[in-house]
mmCIF file of C-alpha atoms and ligand atoms in Angstrom:
data_model
loop_
_atom_site.group_PDB
_atom_site.id
_atom_site.type_symbol
_atom_site.label_atom_id
_atom_site.label_comp_id
_atom_site.label_asym_id
_atom_site.label_seq_id
_atom_site.Cartn_x
_atom_site.Cartn_y
_atom_site.Cartn_z
ATOM 1 C CA MET V 1 -27.158 4.862 15.116
ATOM 2 C CA ARG V 2 -27.598 2.801 11.857
ATOM 3 C CA ASN V 3 -27.749 5.967 9.777
ATOM 4 C CA ARG V 4 -24.621 7.174 11.526
ATOM 5 C CA ARG V 5 -22.761 4.034 10.560
ATOM 6 C CA ALA V 6 -24.072 4.236 6.994
ATOM 7 C CA VAL V 7 -22.665 7.860 6.736
ATOM 8 C CA LEU V 8 -19.351 6.768 8.271
ATOM 9 C CA SER V 9 -19.081 3.778 5.943
ATOM 10 C CA ALA V 10 -19.558 5.956 2.798
ATOM 11 C CA ALA V 11 -16.736 8.300 3.994
ATOM 12 C CA ARG V 12 -14.279 5.523 4.806
ATOM 13 C CA PHE V 13 -10.866 4.968 3.772
ATOM 14 C CA GLY V 14 -8.623 6.839 1.241
ATOM 15 C CA ARG V 15 -11.073 8.699 -0.910
ATOM 16 C CA PRO V 16 -12.457 11.843 0.582
ATOM 17 C CA VAL V 17 -16.163 12.467 -0.152
ATOM 18 C CA THR V 18 -18.765 15.320 -0.172
ATOM 19 C CA ARG V 19 -21.945 15.346 1.822
ATOM 20 C CA LEU V 20 -23.864 15.139 -1.612
ATOM 21 C CA GLU V 21 -21.827 11.891 -2.331
ATOM 22 C CA ILE V 22 -22.776 10.565 1.109
ATOM 23 C CA ALA V 23 -26.435 11.370 0.513
ATOM 24 C CA ARG V 24 -26.284 9.454 -2.907
ATOM 25 C CA THR V 25 -24.425 6.577 -1.650
ATOM 26 C CA THR V 26 -26.725 6.054 1.577
ATOM 27 C CA GLY V 27 -29.966 7.244 0.173
ATOM 28 C CA LEU V 28 -30.475 9.490 3.220
ATOM 29 C CA SER V 29 -31.722 13.073 2.677
ATOM 30 C CA ALA V 30 -29.314 16.063 2.506
ATOM 31 C CA ALA V 31 -30.553 17.464 5.702
ATOM 32 C CA THR V 32 -30.077 14.063 7.563
ATOM 33 C CA VAL V 33 -26.674 13.639 6.219
ATOM 34 C CA SER V 34 -25.758 17.288 7.208
ATOM 35 C CA GLY V 35 -26.906 16.692 10.784
ATOM 36 C CA LEU V 36 -25.063 13.338 11.037
ATOM 37 C CA VAL V 37 -21.859 14.671 9.578
ATOM 38 C CA ALA V 38 -21.918 17.589 12.024
ATOM 39 C CA GLY V 39 -22.169 15.124 14.829
ATOM 40 C CA LEU V 40 -19.262 13.035 13.574
ATOM 41 C CA ILE V 41 -17.186 16.149 13.004
ATOM 42 C CA ALA V 42 -18.080 17.159 16.702
ATOM 43 C CA ASP V 43 -16.983 13.774 17.984
ATOM 44 C CA GLY V 44 -13.627 13.871 16.091
ATOM 45 C CA VAL V 45 -14.575 10.932 13.721
ATOM 46 C CA LEU V 46 -14.750 12.891 10.637
ATOM 47 C CA VAL V 47 -12.742 16.019 9.545
ATOM 48 C CA GLU V 48 -13.311 18.577 6.971
ATOM 49 C CA LEU V 49 -10.323 18.914 4.681
ATOM 50 C CA ASP V 50 -8.947 22.362 3.599
ATOM 51 C CA TRP V 51 -9.711 21.493 -0.208
ATOM 52 C CA ARG V 52 -12.805 21.130 -2.097
ATOM 53 C CA ILE V 53 -14.192 18.296 -4.459
ATOM 54 C CA PRO V 54 -15.441 19.594 -7.984
ATOM 55 C CA ALA V 55 -19.065 18.551 -8.664
ATOM 56 C CA ALA V 56 -19.129 15.578 -10.933
ATOM 57 C CA GLY V 57 -21.983 15.305 -13.483
ATOM 58 C CA VAL V 58 -23.908 18.327 -12.164
ATOM 59 C CA ALA V 59 -24.159 21.278 -14.536
ATOM 60 C CA GLY V 60 -23.296 24.388 -12.625
ATOM 61 C CA GLY V 61 -22.517 22.397 -9.543
ATOM 62 C CA ARG V 62 -20.192 24.173 -7.126
ATOM 63 C CA PRO V 63 -17.043 22.290 -5.600
ATOM 64 C CA ALA V 64 -17.989 21.043 -2.068
ATOM 65 C CA ALA V 65 -15.938 20.414 1.116
ATOM 66 C CA ALA V 66 -14.025 17.232 1.225
ATOM 67 C CA LEU V 67 -14.698 14.993 4.258
ATOM 68 C CA ALA V 68 -12.481 12.251 5.449
ATOM 69 C CA VAL V 69 -12.224 9.985 8.402
ATOM 70 C CA ASN V 70 -9.921 11.438 11.062
ATOM 71 C CA SER V 71 -6.462 9.840 10.637
ATOM 72 C CA ALA V 72 -5.930 10.326 14.445
ATOM 73 C CA LEU V 73 -8.396 7.600 15.275
ATOM 74 C CA GLY V 74 -5.908 4.767 14.804
ATOM 75 C CA THR V 75 -3.641 2.549 12.726
ATOM 76 C CA LEU V 76 -4.469 -0.564 10.615
ATOM 77 C CA ILE V 77 -2.192 -3.356 9.722
ATOM 78 C CA GLY V 78 -2.139 -5.169 6.246
ATOM 79 C CA ILE V 79 -0.235 -8.286 5.659
ATOM 80 C CA HIS V 80 0.130 -9.995 2.325
ATOM 81 C CA LEU V 81 1.302 -13.697 2.536
ATOM 82 C CA ALA V 82 2.167 -14.221 -1.204
ATOM 83 C CA HIS V 83 3.860 -17.401 -2.428
ATOM 84 C CA ALA V 84 7.365 -15.926 -2.381
ATOM 85 C CA GLY V 85 7.374 -13.449 0.474
ATOM 86 C CA ILE V 86 5.640 -11.242 2.968
ATOM 87 C CA ARG V 87 4.662 -7.609 2.726
ATOM 88 C CA ILE V 88 3.547 -5.756 5.834
ATOM 89 C CA LEU V 89 1.981 -2.229 5.836
ATOM 90 C CA LEU V 90 0.965 0.075 8.512
ATOM 91 C CA ALA V 91 -1.619 2.713 7.488
ATOM 92 C CA GLY V 92 -3.893 5.330 8.831
ATOM 93 C CA VAL V 93 -7.691 5.267 8.349
ATOM 94 C CA ASP V 94 -7.178 7.910 5.693
ATOM 95 C CA GLY V 95 -5.173 5.618 3.537
ATOM 96 C CA THR V 96 -1.776 7.087 4.347
ATOM 97 C CA VAL V 97 1.045 4.354 4.608
ATOM 98 C CA ARG V 98 3.079 4.803 7.725
ATOM 99 C CA ALA V 99 5.514 1.891 7.486
ATOM 100 C CA GLU V 100 6.198 -0.924 5.180
ATOM 101 C CA HIS V 101 8.352 -4.036 5.277
ATOM 102 C CA THR V 102 8.862 -6.793 2.737
ATOM 103 C CA HIS V 103 10.663 -10.003 3.173
ATOM 104 C CA TYR V 104 11.307 -12.891 0.819
ATOM 105 C CA ILE V 105 10.589 -16.169 2.396
ATOM 106 C CA ASP V 106 9.194 -19.498 1.190
ATOM 107 C CA VAL V 107 5.596 -18.874 2.403
ATOM 108 C CA ASP V 108 4.328 -22.185 0.929
ATOM 109 C CA HIS V 109 6.280 -24.494 3.147
ATOM 110 C CA ARG V 110 6.690 -22.668 6.432
ATOM 111 C CA PRO V 111 3.372 -21.546 7.760
ATOM 112 C CA ALA V 112 4.281 -21.478 11.519
ATOM 113 C CA ASP V 113 7.671 -19.631 10.742
ATOM 114 C CA THR V 114 5.810 -17.198 8.421
ATOM 115 C CA LEU V 115 2.925 -16.268 10.658
ATOM 116 C CA GLU V 116 5.312 -15.620 13.688
ATOM 117 C CA TYR V 117 7.604 -13.511 11.461
ATOM 118 C CA ALA V 118 4.668 -11.486 10.048
ATOM 119 C CA ALA V 119 3.204 -10.877 13.556
ATOM 120 C CA SER V 120 6.472 -9.946 15.326
ATOM 121 C CA THR V 121 7.433 -7.752 12.349
ATOM 122 C CA ALA V 122 4.181 -5.845 12.393
ATOM 123 C CA LEU V 123 4.233 -5.261 16.121
ATOM 124 C CA ASP V 124 7.986 -4.139 15.805
ATOM 125 C CA LEU V 125 6.962 -1.537 13.068
ATOM 126 C CA VAL V 126 4.132 -0.440 15.470
ATOM 127 C CA ALA V 127 6.699 -0.150 18.360
ATOM 128 C CA ASP V 128 9.180 1.732 16.067
ATOM 129 C CA LEU V 129 6.608 4.390 15.381
ATOM 130 C CA GLY V 130 5.551 4.649 19.014
ATOM 131 C CA ILE V 131 1.912 3.671 18.420
ATOM 132 C CA PRO V 132 0.153 2.455 21.709
ATOM 133 C CA HIS V 133 -1.725 -0.934 21.349
ATOM 134 C CA ARG V 134 -5.072 0.744 21.962
ATOM 135 C CA LYS V 135 -4.602 2.875 18.720
ATOM 136 C CA LEU V 136 -4.418 -0.363 16.534
ATOM 137 C CA LEU V 137 -7.773 -1.010 14.918
ATOM 138 C CA GLY V 138 -7.285 -4.352 13.230
ATOM 139 C CA VAL V 139 -5.446 -6.582 10.956
ATOM 140 C CA GLY V 140 -6.212 -7.567 7.315
ATOM 141 C CA VAL V 141 -4.471 -10.597 5.830
ATOM 142 C CA ALA V 142 -4.282 -11.291 2.067
ATOM 143 C CA VAL V 143 -3.459 -14.967 1.093
ATOM 144 C CA SER V 144 -2.685 -16.586 -2.153
ATOM 145 C CA ALA V 145 -5.491 -19.047 -1.870
ATOM 146 C CA PRO V 146 -9.259 -19.155 -1.844
ATOM 147 C CA VAL V 147 -10.870 -17.996 1.519
ATOM 148 C CA LEU V 148 -14.194 -19.195 2.745
ATOM 149 C CA LEU V 149 -15.412 -15.998 4.123
ATOM 150 C CA HIS V 150 -17.926 -17.184 6.744
ATOM 151 C CA SER V 151 -15.469 -19.471 8.430
ATOM 152 C CA GLN V 152 -12.336 -17.321 7.679
ATOM 153 C CA THR V 153 -10.347 -20.544 6.677
ATOM 154 C CA LEU V 154 -8.647 -21.554 3.447
ATOM 155 C CA GLY V 155 -10.789 -23.188 0.849
ATOM 156 C CA SER V 156 -10.226 -26.875 -0.083
ATOM 157 C CA PRO V 157 -7.915 -28.074 -1.424
ATOM 158 C CA PRO V 158 -5.308 -25.392 -0.028
ATOM 159 C CA MET V 159 -3.132 -24.212 -2.860
ATOM 160 C CA LEU V 160 -0.255 -23.384 -0.351
ATOM 161 C CA ASN V 161 1.674 -26.561 0.391
ATOM 162 C CA ASP V 162 1.576 -26.984 4.228
ATOM 163 C CA TRP V 163 -1.256 -24.556 5.160
ATOM 164 C CA GLY V 164 -4.170 -26.913 5.153
ATOM 165 C CA GLU V 165 -4.170 -27.497 8.920
ATOM 166 C CA VAL V 166 -3.132 -23.897 9.903
ATOM 167 C CA ASP V 167 -5.851 -21.658 11.405
ATOM 168 C CA ILE V 168 -4.325 -18.341 10.260
ATOM 169 C CA ALA V 169 -6.840 -15.874 11.567
ATOM 170 C CA PRO V 170 -7.034 -17.383 15.304
ATOM 171 C CA ARG V 171 -3.350 -17.706 15.393
ATOM 172 C CA LEU V 172 -2.540 -14.172 14.434
ATOM 173 C CA ARG V 173 -5.584 -12.836 16.583
ATOM 174 C CA LYS V 174 -4.116 -14.542 19.682
ATOM 175 C CA ARG V 175 -0.422 -13.578 18.984
ATOM 176 C CA MET V 176 -1.323 -9.701 18.092
ATOM 177 C CA GLY V 177 -4.298 -9.317 20.420
ATOM 178 C CA LEU V 178 -6.344 -7.700 17.602
ATOM 179 C CA PRO V 179 -9.195 -8.572 15.122
ATOM 180 C CA VAL V 180 -7.976 -10.330 12.065
ATOM 181 C CA HIS V 181 -9.752 -10.535 8.721
ATOM 182 C CA LEU V 182 -8.739 -12.915 6.043
ATOM 183 C CA ARG V 183 -9.367 -12.650 2.262
ATOM 184 C CA ASN V 184 -7.853 -13.840 -1.106
ATOM 185 C CA ASP V 185 -5.048 -11.666 -2.268
ATOM 186 C CA ALA V 186 -6.338 -11.050 -5.905
ATOM 187 C CA ASP V 187 -9.685 -10.038 -4.496
ATOM 188 C CA LEU V 188 -8.124 -7.481 -2.241
ATOM 189 C CA GLY V 189 -5.771 -6.200 -5.019
ATOM 190 C CA ALA V 190 -9.028 -5.533 -6.849
ATOM 191 C CA LEU V 191 -10.445 -3.749 -3.877
ATOM 192 C CA ALA V 192 -7.335 -1.522 -3.580
ATOM 193 C CA GLU V 193 -7.207 -0.511 -7.251
ATOM 194 C CA TRP V 194 -10.833 0.261 -7.107
ATOM 195 C CA ARG V 195 -10.818 2.304 -4.017
ATOM 196 C CA LEU V 196 -7.299 3.988 -4.419
ATOM 197 C CA GLY V 197 -5.853 3.090 -7.731
ATOM 198 C CA ALA V 198 -6.278 2.769 -11.447
ATOM 199 C CA ALA V 199 -9.918 1.824 -11.383
ATOM 200 C CA ALA V 200 -11.175 4.662 -9.017
ATOM 201 C CA SER V 201 -13.845 5.765 -11.386
ATOM 202 C CA ALA V 202 -15.108 2.329 -12.489
ATOM 203 C CA ASP V 203 -17.833 0.241 -10.781
ATOM 204 C CA ASN V 204 -17.459 -2.815 -12.997
ATOM 205 C CA LEU V 205 -13.910 -4.197 -13.334
ATOM 206 C CA VAL V 206 -11.724 -7.260 -13.546
ATOM 207 C CA TYR V 207 -8.334 -7.030 -11.713
ATOM 208 C CA VAL V 208 -5.783 -9.586 -12.712
ATOM 209 C CA MET V 209 -2.924 -10.495 -10.443
ATOM 210 C CA LEU V 210 0.143 -11.848 -12.342
ATOM 211 C CA SER V 211 2.758 -12.889 -9.653
ATOM 212 C CA GLU V 212 4.064 -16.186 -8.453
ATOM 213 C CA GLY V 213 0.281 -16.714 -8.004
ATOM 214 C CA VAL V 214 -2.145 -16.024 -10.711
ATOM 215 C CA GLY V 215 -5.756 -14.762 -9.804
ATOM 216 C CA ALA V 216 -8.408 -12.287 -10.417
ATOM 217 C CA GLY V 217 -10.653 -10.072 -8.333
ATOM 218 C CA LEU V 218 -13.983 -8.937 -9.535
ATOM 219 C CA VAL V 219 -15.868 -5.599 -8.675
ATOM 220 C CA LEU V 220 -19.459 -5.885 -10.118
ATOM 221 C CA GLN V 221 -21.857 -2.899 -9.818
ATOM 222 C CA GLY V 222 -19.730 -1.293 -7.202
ATOM 223 C CA ARG V 223 -19.181 -4.290 -4.925
ATOM 224 C CA LEU V 224 -16.377 -6.894 -4.608
ATOM 225 C CA TYR V 225 -17.874 -10.053 -5.877
ATOM 226 C CA ASP V 226 -17.153 -13.158 -3.734
ATOM 227 C CA GLY V 227 -18.984 -15.944 -5.392
ATOM 228 C CA ASP V 228 -20.950 -18.604 -3.649
ATOM 229 C CA ALA V 229 -18.079 -19.920 -1.419
ATOM 230 C CA GLY V 230 -15.778 -16.858 -1.552
ATOM 231 C CA ALA V 231 -13.674 -18.484 -4.352
ATOM 232 C CA ALA V 232 -14.735 -16.258 -7.249
ATOM 233 C CA GLY V 233 -12.003 -14.985 -9.694
ATOM 234 C CA GLU V 234 -9.752 -18.203 -9.684
ATOM 235 C CA LEU V 235 -8.392 -17.163 -13.090
ATOM 236 C CA GLY V 236 -5.202 -18.954 -12.582
ATOM 237 C CA HIS V 237 -7.198 -22.223 -12.923
ATOM 238 C CA VAL V 238 -8.930 -21.484 -15.942
ATOM 239 C CA THR V 239 -7.788 -24.075 -18.596
ATOM 240 C CA VAL V 240 -5.993 -22.366 -21.634
ATOM 241 C CA VAL V 241 -4.209 -25.337 -22.950
ATOM 242 C CA PRO V 242 -6.369 -28.402 -22.785
ATOM 243 C CA ASP V 243 -3.707 -30.978 -22.923
ATOM 244 C CA GLY V 244 -1.121 -28.825 -21.139
ATOM 245 C CA GLN V 245 0.777 -29.381 -18.092
ATOM 246 C CA VAL V 246 -0.686 -30.906 -14.996
ATOM 247 C CA CYS V 247 -1.596 -28.226 -12.376
ATOM 248 C CA ARG V 248 -1.488 -28.575 -8.528
ATOM 249 C CA CYS V 249 -5.416 -28.151 -8.505
ATOM 250 C CA GLY V 250 -5.830 -31.317 -10.551
ATOM 251 C CA SER V 251 -6.646 -29.949 -13.825
ATOM 252 C CA ARG V 252 -4.520 -29.663 -16.952
ATOM 253 C CA GLY V 253 -3.260 -26.562 -18.847
ATOM 254 C CA CYS V 254 -4.425 -23.937 -16.118
ATOM 255 C CA LEU V 255 -3.372 -20.437 -16.987
ATOM 256 C CA LYS V 256 -0.967 -20.611 -13.957
ATOM 257 C CA THR V 257 0.914 -23.389 -15.581
ATOM 258 C CA VAL V 258 1.660 -21.093 -18.592
ATOM 259 C CA VAL V 259 2.344 -17.749 -17.007
ATOM 260 C CA GLY V 260 3.382 -18.566 -13.556
ATOM 261 C CA ALA V 261 6.977 -17.503 -12.655
ATOM 262 C CA ARG V 262 8.196 -21.179 -12.830
ATOM 263 C CA ALA V 263 6.636 -21.864 -16.252
ATOM 264 C CA LEU V 264 8.118 -18.667 -17.722
ATOM 265 C CA ALA V 265 11.645 -19.433 -16.391
ATOM 266 C CA THR V 266 11.270 -22.951 -17.823
ATOM 267 C CA THR V 267 10.357 -21.589 -21.286
ATOM 268 C CA LEU V 268 13.274 -19.374 -21.290
ATOM 269 C CA ALA V 269 15.852 -21.894 -19.973
ATOM 270 C CA HIS V 270 16.871 -23.251 -23.373
ATOM 271 C CA SER V 271 17.706 -19.855 -24.900
ATOM 272 C CA HIS V 272 18.651 -17.717 -21.905
ATOM 273 C CA GLY V 273 20.073 -20.264 -19.332
ATOM 274 C CA SER V 274 19.058 -19.695 -15.745
ATOM 275 C CA VAL V 275 16.534 -16.825 -15.187
ATOM 276 C CA ARG V 276 16.005 -16.219 -11.484
ATOM 277 C CA GLY V 277 12.284 -15.389 -11.147
ATOM 278 C CA PHE V 278 10.660 -12.109 -11.992
ATOM 279 C CA THR V 279 13.617 -9.713 -11.084
ATOM 280 C CA ASP V 280 15.628 -11.159 -14.178
ATOM 281 C CA LEU V 281 12.610 -11.150 -16.330
ATOM 282 C CA ILE V 282 11.686 -7.570 -15.647
ATOM 283 C CA ASP V 283 15.327 -6.491 -16.175
ATOM 284 C CA LEU V 284 15.525 -8.347 -19.555
ATOM 285 C CA ALA V 285 12.209 -6.779 -20.647
ATOM 286 C CA HIS V 286 13.126 -3.357 -19.879
ATOM 287 C CA ARG V 287 16.526 -3.951 -21.787
ATOM 288 C CA GLY V 288 14.326 -4.976 -24.801
ATOM 289 C CA ASP V 289 15.455 -8.505 -25.021
ATOM 290 C CA PRO V 290 13.691 -9.942 -28.086
ATOM 291 C CA GLY V 291 13.140 -13.403 -26.597
ATOM 292 C CA VAL V 292 11.848 -12.129 -23.355
ATOM 293 C CA ARG V 293 9.440 -9.571 -25.276
ATOM 294 C CA ARG V 294 8.101 -12.800 -27.363
ATOM 295 C CA LEU V 295 7.600 -14.630 -24.144
ATOM 296 C CA LEU V 296 5.684 -11.782 -22.552
ATOM 297 C CA GLY V 297 3.443 -11.234 -25.525
ATOM 298 C CA ASP V 298 2.520 -14.895 -25.502
ATOM 299 C CA ALA V 299 1.964 -14.788 -21.747
ATOM 300 C CA GLY V 300 -0.288 -11.795 -22.410
ATOM 301 C CA ARG V 301 -2.210 -13.624 -25.104
ATOM 302 C CA ALA V 302 -2.684 -16.596 -22.741
ATOM 303 C CA VAL V 303 -4.102 -14.251 -20.094
ATOM 304 C CA GLY V 304 -6.408 -12.726 -22.775
ATOM 305 C CA THR V 305 -7.535 -16.271 -23.847
ATOM 306 C CA ALA V 306 -8.671 -16.812 -20.268
ATOM 307 C CA LEU V 307 -10.145 -13.411 -19.893
ATOM 308 C CA ALA V 308 -12.061 -13.000 -23.108
ATOM 309 C CA PRO V 309 -15.053 -15.235 -22.297
ATOM 310 C CA ILE V 310 -15.230 -13.690 -18.815
ATOM 311 C CA CYS V 311 -15.292 -10.123 -20.309
ATOM 312 C CA THR V 312 -18.101 -11.320 -22.905
ATOM 313 C CA VAL V 313 -20.199 -12.528 -19.975
ATOM 314 C CA LEU V 314 -19.569 -9.814 -17.310
ATOM 315 C CA ASN V 315 -19.052 -6.795 -19.593
ATOM 316 C CA PRO V 316 -16.631 -4.971 -17.375
ATOM 317 C CA GLU V 317 -15.449 -1.298 -18.238
ATOM 318 C CA LEU V 318 -11.898 -1.958 -17.159
ATOM 319 C CA VAL V 319 -9.303 -4.710 -16.823
ATOM 320 C CA VAL V 320 -6.488 -3.751 -14.459
ATOM 321 C CA ILE V 321 -3.320 -5.697 -14.518
ATOM 322 C CA GLY V 322 -1.351 -5.926 -11.270
ATOM 323 C CA GLY V 323 1.299 -8.223 -9.707
ATOM 324 C CA THR V 324 4.941 -8.402 -10.189
ATOM 325 C CA LEU V 325 4.701 -9.408 -13.872
ATOM 326 C CA ALA V 326 2.801 -6.171 -14.779
ATOM 327 C CA GLN V 327 6.083 -4.399 -14.191
ATOM 328 C CA THR V 328 7.377 -5.747 -17.439
ATOM 329 C CA GLY V 329 5.156 -3.308 -19.199
ATOM 330 C CA GLU V 330 3.746 -3.029 -22.809
ATOM 331 C CA PRO V 331 4.616 -6.432 -24.503
ATOM 332 C CA LEU V 332 2.492 -8.203 -21.898
ATOM 333 C CA LEU V 333 -0.451 -5.534 -21.890
ATOM 334 C CA ASN V 334 -0.389 -5.467 -25.602
ATOM 335 C CA GLY V 335 -0.680 -9.296 -25.806
ATOM 336 C CA ILE V 336 -3.780 -9.116 -23.483
ATOM 337 C CA ARG V 337 -5.309 -6.232 -25.503
ATOM 338 C CA GLU V 338 -4.852 -8.020 -28.697
ATOM 339 C CA THR V 339 -6.476 -11.172 -27.597
ATOM 340 C CA LEU V 340 -9.392 -9.295 -25.931
ATOM 341 C CA THR V 341 -9.993 -7.245 -28.990
ATOM 342 C CA ARG V 342 -10.358 -10.454 -31.042
ATOM 343 C CA GLY V 343 -12.051 -12.631 -28.487
ATOM 344 C CA VAL V 344 -14.606 -10.436 -26.725
ATOM 345 C CA SER V 345 -17.900 -10.681 -28.521
ATOM 346 C CA PRO V 346 -19.070 -7.529 -30.470
ATOM 347 C CA VAL V 347 -22.377 -7.839 -28.731
ATOM 348 C CA THR V 348 -20.928 -6.226 -25.580
ATOM 349 C CA ASN V 349 -20.540 -3.100 -27.656
ATOM 350 C CA ARG V 350 -16.881 -2.391 -26.628
ATOM 351 C CA THR V 351 -13.737 -4.194 -25.572
ATOM 352 C CA PRO V 352 -12.732 -3.152 -21.906
ATOM 353 C CA ASP V 353 -9.775 -0.934 -21.505
ATOM 354 C CA VAL V 354 -6.688 -2.723 -20.303
ATOM 355 C CA LEU V 355 -4.648 -0.698 -17.790
ATOM 356 C CA PRO V 356 -1.693 -1.520 -15.589
ATOM 357 C CA GLY V 357 -2.479 -1.069 -11.892
ATOM 358 C CA THR V 358 -1.002 2.123 -10.263
ATOM 359 C CA LEU V 359 -0.488 0.701 -6.754
ATOM 360 C CA GLY V 360 2.212 -1.894 -8.056
ATOM 361 C CA THR V 361 2.985 -4.949 -5.707
ATOM 362 C CA ARG V 362 1.652 -3.069 -2.795
ATOM 363 C CA ALA V 363 -2.072 -3.355 -4.027
ATOM 364 C CA GLU V 364 -2.862 -6.615 -2.128
ATOM 365 C CA ALA V 365 -1.460 -5.375 1.233
ATOM 366 C CA LEU V 366 -3.224 -2.081 0.632
ATOM 367 C CA GLY V 367 -6.554 -4.105 -0.006
ATOM 368 C CA ALA V 368 -5.763 -5.950 3.466
ATOM 369 C CA VAL V 369 -5.615 -2.666 5.080
ATOM 370 C CA ILE V 370 -8.932 -1.558 3.526
ATOM 371 C CA THR V 371 -10.674 -4.793 4.648
ATOM 372 C CA ALA V 372 -9.379 -4.283 8.306
ATOM 373 C CA ASN V 373 -10.704 -0.925 8.068
ATOM 374 C CA GLN V 374 -14.156 -2.056 6.956
ATOM 375 C CA PHE V 375 -14.508 -4.157 10.108
ATOM 376 C CA ALA V 376 -12.873 -1.624 12.478
ATOM 377 C CA ASP V 377 -15.099 0.137 15.172
ATOM 378 C CA LEU V 378 -14.536 3.741 14.398
ATOM 379 C CA GLY V 379 -17.447 4.916 16.624
HETATM 380 ZN ZN1 LIG Q 401 -4.994 -25.373 -11.704
#
């Protein structure tokens, strides 16, 4: 049974695999994998797709049959509770998104309303698709705060204003009648870009989420890195201006106080009047506004300043930039590249590539779906 679970876990979610890849991942022999895969196909858990995967890194290797988890097994729910709104995704175990809903709401100040809205909307989407409750496999929740993984509670001090006393997972579990797993949103963005997006071929990467919240997720040697208390990757609270603005966390000059939505709008107020959040900023950036391009270049350089020592220490292959601000494009990315080129020590041999995420602002909710899938009982 343990080997069967190992094979299934190697084949899980969104990235079809070959028998050879399963053998490599699990360390099981080709014959054992072949027998277990046959059993899982016979039980309807795995399916053989009608296309083949080219052999990677094997001279003369032949393309092999692609295996995936059977999408008919059930549906997963991903919820992203960001600072400025909620995103809800319904997806199959093969990674196909079946329904999506976004809603702008002040998440920071209305925990009870927000959770009720998220639960009822997700269940409405399920009903709209005619999915029976027994076909729901679980819920993943991405939150803009550190999460203590063992207790499934928010770390202290809570960065969302009124959320300190709210037990998110038990409340949603009771309301939805499903298993619920909670994780930090930037960590889940990293998981999604690694499994499904821009970093699909890298096993060492830093994902940076630049939205109303600022954070990072780390994948190191093929595993999402949690840190001691589940709070790894709090890039938004790395000091970049020693005597800068006071941050909600109690430090001064945190990256978040420099590149957060409010900070960017304040910096533009003198020259551009009222800029309403990221929507206006993205629009102005795409129209080539020189002041906004300068602002975004400076924001990128601030992000690079926080990232450079991390890249020197961890030696990642890739830095993936996600979140709403990533939609502003090249001025921001070039600012980051410029600072990393200058700031990452030559002893690491190369500066990591900096790429925009390919999953957009969906990444965190997709990561929530993946984490729900990791805990689901597929048989
Ligand atoms: Zn801070």
